[in-house]
Every structure is written in structure tokens, then in C-alpha cells.
């Protein structure tokens, strides 16, 4: 299943925003749900899907994928459920989906100037989660932030919270995504800014947002 216009479709208008796909597809048993960071990874995921013979495989991608694309590159078959660390770090982790990876990298660079070492992870598989990475790395972080261009209820952040709760882990997790309402018309940049899905918004959530959460009554599973 290949779904374009994932996330915010900009001037195409409210009827074209792909905001609910991650949430409703996650509930299909045995499905693989993937979201590429750029055109090269889209090609790799297409090759991976063609080799996959164990249930349905869904790939969601935006109207326009940013980043470099090598038209002569050869596709690589990826390991299903395996994420990729785009930037190593030790203090905090940003688990980002699709185009949000590049915004997270900009945010991590800005936070590095403030002395915070942030790991950015390209979570190209929303289902299944990379449980090996989560078990090995996330438990040692002081803060974890999920970022997705999709609705928060039932989305990628919810999947990470479910994984954490099932294992009774006291890992603090905040989630960023689109609000629980229909998104109106506007340019993609305007709508992302309104939702706080910008490099500035991500960096701010990892600093100011965390301070606000720490001051509130404890609720490890609350989405920001």
C-alpha cells in the first residue's frame, strides 16, 4: 500500500491532509507500516516491500520529499523493524518519523550549543517498532521525545508509550504530533508552525516543555 500526501498536504486543503493513516493502520494485525525520511529511503522501502511476503506492507510519504535523491542509486532491502540513528547522543533521544527527522537534526544541533547531547533516530518503521533499540538505548536517556506528522491519538508516540507501559518502565516520554482536530487550509510551512512541528518547536519541547512536565503531577504516559 503506497500512500502519498502523508501528513500535511498544504494548499491541497483539509480533504487531502493525511493525518490519520498511522493511527488506523497500526491496528491491522501483521501489517508493516513504514515512513521514509527522503526519496532514497522511499526507494529502499519499495524494494523492501516487494521482498516482503509475510502480510501487508504500507508506505506513507508526503506530497514532496525533501533531501537529496540519487536517481542512479541502487535500492537496498532494509531489515523490517530496524531504525537508523541519524545523530548519536547521550542525554536525550528524539524518535522522529519521516520528514520530521531532518527537523529533529536541526533541533539537536541547536541544543548541542546549549550543552545537551541529543540522539536523533530515524524511525522509518512505525510498525513493528525497533524494540531492540528501545530496550538497549532509551532506558538510559534522561528524556525521550517522539515526533510525527500525524495525529497524536493512536499514532507513533502512542505505540512507544504502549511499549513502555507493557514493560512497566519508568522512562519519561513526551509526544509531538498533530492535534486532535481537523487541520484547516494553509501552506505546509504555516500549518507545521501552527502545530509546533518545527526545529524551534522540537528544541523548545525538549527544554521548556520538559520543565513544565516536571513541575506537574507525575504521569509518565502523558503525551505533551
mmCIF file of C-alpha atoms in Angstrom:
data_model
loop_
_atom_site.group_PDB
_atom_site.id
_atom_site.type_symbol
_atom_site.label_atom_id
_atom_site.label_comp_id
_atom_site.label_asym_id
_atom_site.label_seq_id
_atom_site.Cartn_x
_atom_site.Cartn_y
_atom_site.Cartn_z
ATOM 1 C CA UNK A 1 0.000 0.000 0.000
ATOM 2 C CA UNK A 2 1.569 3.306 -1.112
ATOM 3 C CA UNK A 3 0.005 6.471 0.300
ATOM 4 C CA UNK A 4 1.112 9.900 -0.850
ATOM 5 C CA UNK A 5 0.244 13.258 0.736
ATOM 6 C CA UNK A 6 1.061 11.825 4.153
ATOM 7 C CA UNK A 7 0.922 14.422 6.903
ATOM 8 C CA UNK A 8 0.059 17.977 5.910
ATOM 9 C CA UNK A 9 -0.640 18.474 2.209
ATOM 10 C CA UNK A 10 -0.510 22.275 2.341
ATOM 11 C CA UNK A 11 -2.580 24.147 -0.203
ATOM 12 C CA UNK A 12 -4.348 20.968 -1.334
ATOM 13 C CA UNK A 13 -6.646 21.641 1.609
ATOM 14 C CA UNK A 14 -8.231 19.815 4.552
ATOM 15 C CA UNK A 15 -9.635 16.921 2.496
ATOM 16 C CA UNK A 16 -6.114 15.966 1.371
ATOM 17 C CA UNK A 17 -4.220 16.001 4.683
ATOM 18 C CA UNK A 18 -3.001 12.509 5.527
ATOM 19 C CA UNK A 19 -3.193 12.772 9.296
ATOM 20 C CA UNK A 20 -4.892 9.548 10.442
ATOM 21 C CA UNK A 21 -3.118 6.808 8.471
ATOM 22 C CA UNK A 22 -0.521 5.853 11.077
ATOM 23 C CA UNK A 23 -3.210 5.565 13.748
ATOM 24 C CA UNK A 24 -5.687 3.430 11.820
ATOM 25 C CA UNK A 25 -3.104 1.220 10.107
ATOM 26 C CA UNK A 26 -1.370 0.369 13.376
ATOM 27 C CA UNK A 27 -4.424 -1.635 14.400
ATOM 28 C CA UNK A 28 -4.200 -4.061 11.450
ATOM 29 C CA UNK A 29 -2.656 -7.347 12.658
ATOM 30 C CA UNK A 30 0.576 -8.327 10.937
ATOM 31 C CA UNK A 31 0.937 -5.152 8.872
ATOM 32 C CA UNK A 32 4.220 -3.303 8.340
ATOM 33 C CA UNK A 33 3.859 0.495 8.425
ATOM 34 C CA UNK A 34 6.813 2.498 7.108
ATOM 35 C CA UNK A 35 7.603 6.181 6.514
ATOM 36 C CA UNK A 36 10.715 7.233 4.563
ATOM 37 C CA UNK A 37 12.897 10.165 5.516
ATOM 38 C CA UNK A 38 13.748 11.056 1.893
ATOM 39 C CA UNK A 39 13.496 9.822 -1.687
ATOM 40 C CA UNK A 40 16.430 7.430 -1.379
ATOM 41 C CA UNK A 41 14.807 5.729 1.579
ATOM 42 C CA UNK A 42 11.455 5.598 -0.211
ATOM 43 C CA UNK A 43 13.180 3.618 -2.958
ATOM 44 C CA UNK A 44 14.696 1.287 -0.351
ATOM 45 C CA UNK A 45 11.333 0.764 1.335
ATOM 46 C CA UNK A 46 9.720 -0.035 -2.012
ATOM 47 C CA UNK A 47 12.372 -2.691 -2.596
ATOM 48 C CA UNK A 48 11.834 -3.994 0.931
ATOM 49 C CA UNK A 49 8.073 -4.195 0.428
ATOM 50 C CA UNK A 50 8.485 -6.162 -2.813
ATOM 51 C CA UNK A 51 10.626 -8.716 -0.970
ATOM 52 C CA UNK A 52 8.224 -8.908 1.979
ATOM 53 C CA UNK A 53 5.961 -11.967 1.863
ATOM 54 C CA UNK A 54 4.577 -12.041 5.386
ATOM 55 C CA UNK A 55 1.490 -9.829 5.420
ATOM 56 C CA UNK A 56 0.622 -6.362 4.076
ATOM 57 C CA UNK A 57 3.191 -3.573 3.805
ATOM 58 C CA UNK A 58 2.190 0.124 3.889
ATOM 59 C CA UNK A 59 4.459 3.036 2.938
ATOM 60 C CA UNK A 60 3.345 6.612 3.619
ATOM 61 C CA UNK A 61 5.154 9.599 2.183
ATOM 62 C CA UNK A 62 4.408 13.327 1.799
ATOM 63 C CA UNK A 63 3.496 15.206 -1.356
ATOM 64 C CA UNK A 64 7.132 16.261 -1.734
ATOM 65 C CA UNK A 65 10.080 14.509 -0.065
ATOM 66 C CA UNK A 66 12.890 16.859 0.853
ATOM 67 C CA UNK A 67 16.567 15.997 0.888
ATOM 68 C CA UNK A 68 18.968 14.622 -1.715
ATOM 69 C CA UNK A 69 17.934 11.938 -4.184
ATOM 70 C CA UNK A 70 20.340 9.873 -6.255
ATOM 71 C CA UNK A 71 18.492 8.771 -9.422
ATOM 72 C CA UNK A 72 21.264 6.310 -10.239
ATOM 73 C CA UNK A 73 21.319 4.729 -6.801
ATOM 74 C CA UNK A 74 20.501 1.055 -6.350
ATOM 75 C CA UNK A 75 17.741 0.143 -3.892
ATOM 76 C CA UNK A 76 18.642 -1.687 -0.707
ATOM 77 C CA UNK A 77 16.396 -4.131 1.095
ATOM 78 C CA UNK A 78 16.104 -2.961 4.699
ATOM 79 C CA UNK A 79 15.608 -5.082 7.784
ATOM 80 C CA UNK A 80 11.941 -4.730 8.702
ATOM 81 C CA UNK A 81 11.505 -3.041 12.065
ATOM 82 C CA UNK A 82 15.054 -1.697 12.259
ATOM 83 C CA UNK A 83 15.565 2.037 12.831
ATOM 84 C CA UNK A 84 18.606 4.138 11.927
ATOM 85 C CA UNK A 85 20.489 6.516 14.230
ATOM 86 C CA UNK A 86 20.872 9.773 12.296
ATOM 87 C CA UNK A 87 22.836 11.509 15.057
ATOM 88 C CA UNK A 88 24.281 9.866 18.180
ATOM 89 C CA UNK A 89 23.788 11.419 21.585
ATOM 90 C CA UNK A 90 23.710 10.517 25.257
ATOM 91 C CA UNK A 91 21.365 12.821 27.174
ATOM 92 C CA UNK A 92 18.085 12.698 25.274
ATOM 93 C CA UNK A 93 16.575 10.953 22.263
ATOM 94 C CA UNK A 94 14.285 12.273 19.555
ATOM 95 C CA UNK A 95 12.419 9.444 17.853
ATOM 96 C CA UNK A 96 11.308 11.029 14.585
ATOM 97 C CA UNK A 97 9.192 9.728 11.708
ATOM 98 C CA UNK A 98 9.626 10.620 8.023
ATOM 99 C CA UNK A 99 10.390 14.275 7.196
ATOM 100 C CA UNK A 100 10.445 15.094 10.911
ATOM 101 C CA UNK A 101 13.928 13.515 11.074
ATOM 102 C CA UNK A 102 15.575 16.478 9.351
ATOM 103 C CA UNK A 103 13.800 18.964 11.625
ATOM 104 C CA UNK A 104 14.927 16.925 14.626
ATOM 105 C CA UNK A 105 18.528 17.082 13.404
ATOM 106 C CA UNK A 106 18.378 20.889 13.247
ATOM 107 C CA UNK A 107 16.872 20.966 16.739
ATOM 108 C CA UNK A 108 19.600 18.639 18.067
ATOM 109 C CA UNK A 109 22.303 20.864 16.616
ATOM 110 C CA UNK A 110 20.838 23.894 18.373
ATOM 111 C CA UNK A 111 20.514 22.016 21.650
ATOM 112 C CA UNK A 112 24.136 20.870 21.369
ATOM 113 C CA UNK A 113 25.139 24.528 21.568
ATOM 114 C CA UNK A 114 23.336 24.615 24.924
ATOM 115 C CA UNK A 115 25.239 21.581 26.174
ATOM 116 C CA UNK A 116 22.542 18.938 25.601
ATOM 117 C CA UNK A 117 23.629 15.814 23.700
ATOM 118 C CA UNK A 118 20.597 14.634 21.726
ATOM 119 C CA UNK A 119 20.359 11.403 19.776
ATOM 120 C CA UNK A 120 18.151 11.589 16.677
ATOM 121 C CA UNK A 121 16.638 8.348 15.408
ATOM 122 C CA UNK A 122 15.080 7.803 12.001
ATOM 123 C CA UNK A 123 12.091 5.655 12.977
ATOM 124 C CA UNK A 124 11.305 4.562 9.439
ATOM 125 C CA UNK A 125 9.211 1.671 10.727
ATOM 126 C CA UNK A 126 6.205 2.700 12.790
ATOM 127 C CA UNK A 127 5.090 -0.926 12.999
ATOM 128 C CA UNK A 128 6.838 -3.032 14.073
ATOM 129 C CA UNK A 129 8.795 -0.858 16.481
ATOM 130 C CA UNK A 130 12.529 -1.363 16.827
ATOM 131 C CA UNK A 131 12.240 -2.981 20.243
ATOM 132 C CA UNK A 132 15.929 -3.859 20.289
ATOM 133 C CA UNK A 133 16.838 -0.171 20.038
ATOM 134 C CA UNK A 134 14.217 0.849 22.591
ATOM 135 C CA UNK A 135 15.428 -1.738 25.094
ATOM 136 C CA UNK A 136 19.113 -1.004 24.533
ATOM 137 C CA UNK A 137 19.172 2.804 24.357
ATOM 138 C CA UNK A 138 16.035 4.553 25.523
ATOM 139 C CA UNK A 139 16.221 3.410 29.137
ATOM 140 C CA UNK A 140 19.484 5.307 29.615
ATOM 141 C CA UNK A 141 18.142 8.654 28.390
ATOM 142 C CA UNK A 142 17.010 11.411 30.725
ATOM 143 C CA UNK A 143 14.247 12.396 28.295
ATOM 144 C CA UNK A 144 12.664 10.972 25.164
ATOM 145 C CA UNK A 145 10.587 12.829 22.586
ATOM 146 C CA UNK A 146 8.605 11.301 19.728
ATOM 147 C CA UNK A 147 7.844 13.488 16.706
ATOM 148 C CA UNK A 148 5.409 12.552 13.950
ATOM 149 C CA UNK A 149 3.451 14.357 11.255
ATOM 150 C CA UNK A 150 0.246 12.580 12.122
ATOM 151 C CA UNK A 151 -2.489 12.670 14.747
ATOM 152 C CA UNK A 152 -1.306 12.005 18.284
ATOM 153 C CA UNK A 153 -4.185 9.692 19.361
ATOM 154 C CA UNK A 154 -3.196 6.183 18.328
ATOM 155 C CA UNK A 155 -0.103 7.262 16.388
ATOM 156 C CA UNK A 156 3.612 6.514 16.625
ATOM 157 C CA UNK A 157 4.039 8.204 20.000
ATOM 158 C CA UNK A 158 1.176 6.138 21.356
ATOM 159 C CA UNK A 159 2.940 2.992 20.142
ATOM 160 C CA UNK A 160 6.104 3.939 22.048
ATOM 161 C CA UNK A 161 4.076 4.700 25.179
ATOM 162 C CA UNK A 162 2.261 1.364 24.879
ATOM 163 C CA UNK A 163 5.598 -0.450 24.551
ATOM 164 C CA UNK A 164 6.883 1.323 27.651
ATOM 165 C CA UNK A 165 3.772 0.677 29.736
ATOM 166 C CA UNK A 166 3.605 -3.006 28.801
ATOM 167 C CA UNK A 167 7.079 -3.387 30.281
ATOM 168 C CA UNK A 168 6.344 -1.192 33.310
ATOM 169 C CA UNK A 169 9.325 1.011 32.515
ATOM 170 C CA UNK A 170 9.700 4.405 34.189
ATOM 171 C CA UNK A 171 11.051 6.048 31.044
ATOM 172 C CA UNK A 172 9.845 9.648 30.675
ATOM 173 C CA UNK A 173 8.364 10.161 27.207
ATOM 174 C CA UNK A 174 6.787 13.214 25.589
ATOM 175 C CA UNK A 175 4.991 13.148 22.229
ATOM 176 C CA UNK A 176 4.681 15.755 19.499
ATOM 177 C CA UNK A 177 2.303 15.478 16.565
ATOM 178 C CA UNK A 178 -0.834 16.961 15.077
ATOM 179 C CA UNK A 179 -3.680 17.996 17.383
ATOM 180 C CA UNK A 180 -6.893 16.005 17.789
ATOM 181 C CA UNK A 181 -8.912 18.051 15.308
ATOM 182 C CA UNK A 182 -9.308 18.539 11.575
ATOM 183 C CA UNK A 183 -6.496 20.665 10.153
ATOM 184 C CA UNK A 184 -7.564 23.654 8.081
ATOM 185 C CA UNK A 185 -6.195 25.079 4.820
ATOM 186 C CA UNK A 186 -2.783 26.745 4.644
ATOM 187 C CA UNK A 187 0.720 26.355 3.339
ATOM 188 C CA UNK A 188 2.668 23.418 4.691
ATOM 189 C CA UNK A 189 5.077 25.761 6.492
ATOM 190 C CA UNK A 190 2.204 27.674 8.102
ATOM 191 C CA UNK A 191 0.470 24.519 9.290
ATOM 192 C CA UNK A 192 3.642 22.938 10.650
ATOM 193 C CA UNK A 193 4.395 26.132 12.531
ATOM 194 C CA UNK A 194 0.872 26.209 13.970
ATOM 195 C CA UNK A 195 1.304 22.639 15.214
ATOM 196 C CA UNK A 196 4.753 23.409 16.655
ATOM 197 C CA UNK A 197 6.376 20.888 14.301
ATOM 198 C CA UNK A 198 9.436 22.999 13.573
ATOM 199 C CA UNK A 199 13.057 22.748 14.649
ATOM 200 C CA UNK A 200 12.396 25.533 17.144
ATOM 201 C CA UNK A 201 9.304 23.786 18.480
ATOM 202 C CA UNK A 202 11.102 20.486 18.898
ATOM 203 C CA UNK A 203 14.021 22.109 20.714
ATOM 204 C CA UNK A 204 11.657 24.090 22.917
ATOM 205 C CA UNK A 205 9.693 20.969 23.881
ATOM 206 C CA UNK A 206 12.890 19.210 24.937
ATOM 207 C CA UNK A 207 13.751 22.126 27.229
ATOM 208 C CA UNK A 208 10.819 24.310 28.298
ATOM 209 C CA UNK A 209 8.214 21.608 27.749
ATOM 210 C CA UNK A 210 10.171 19.195 29.912
ATOM 211 C CA UNK A 211 10.413 21.729 32.715
ATOM 212 C CA UNK A 212 6.630 22.206 32.643
ATOM 213 C CA UNK A 213 6.046 18.461 32.743
ATOM 214 C CA UNK A 214 8.472 18.008 35.619
ATOM 215 C CA UNK A 215 6.589 20.631 37.607
ATOM 216 C CA UNK A 216 3.224 18.923 37.009
ATOM 217 C CA UNK A 217 1.927 15.836 38.874
ATOM 218 C CA UNK A 218 3.791 12.738 37.711
ATOM 219 C CA UNK A 219 2.294 10.949 34.709
ATOM 220 C CA UNK A 220 4.861 9.025 32.723
ATOM 221 C CA UNK A 221 2.397 8.114 29.980
ATOM 222 C CA UNK A 222 1.016 11.596 29.340
ATOM 223 C CA UNK A 223 1.533 12.983 25.853
ATOM 224 C CA UNK A 224 2.753 16.566 25.709
#
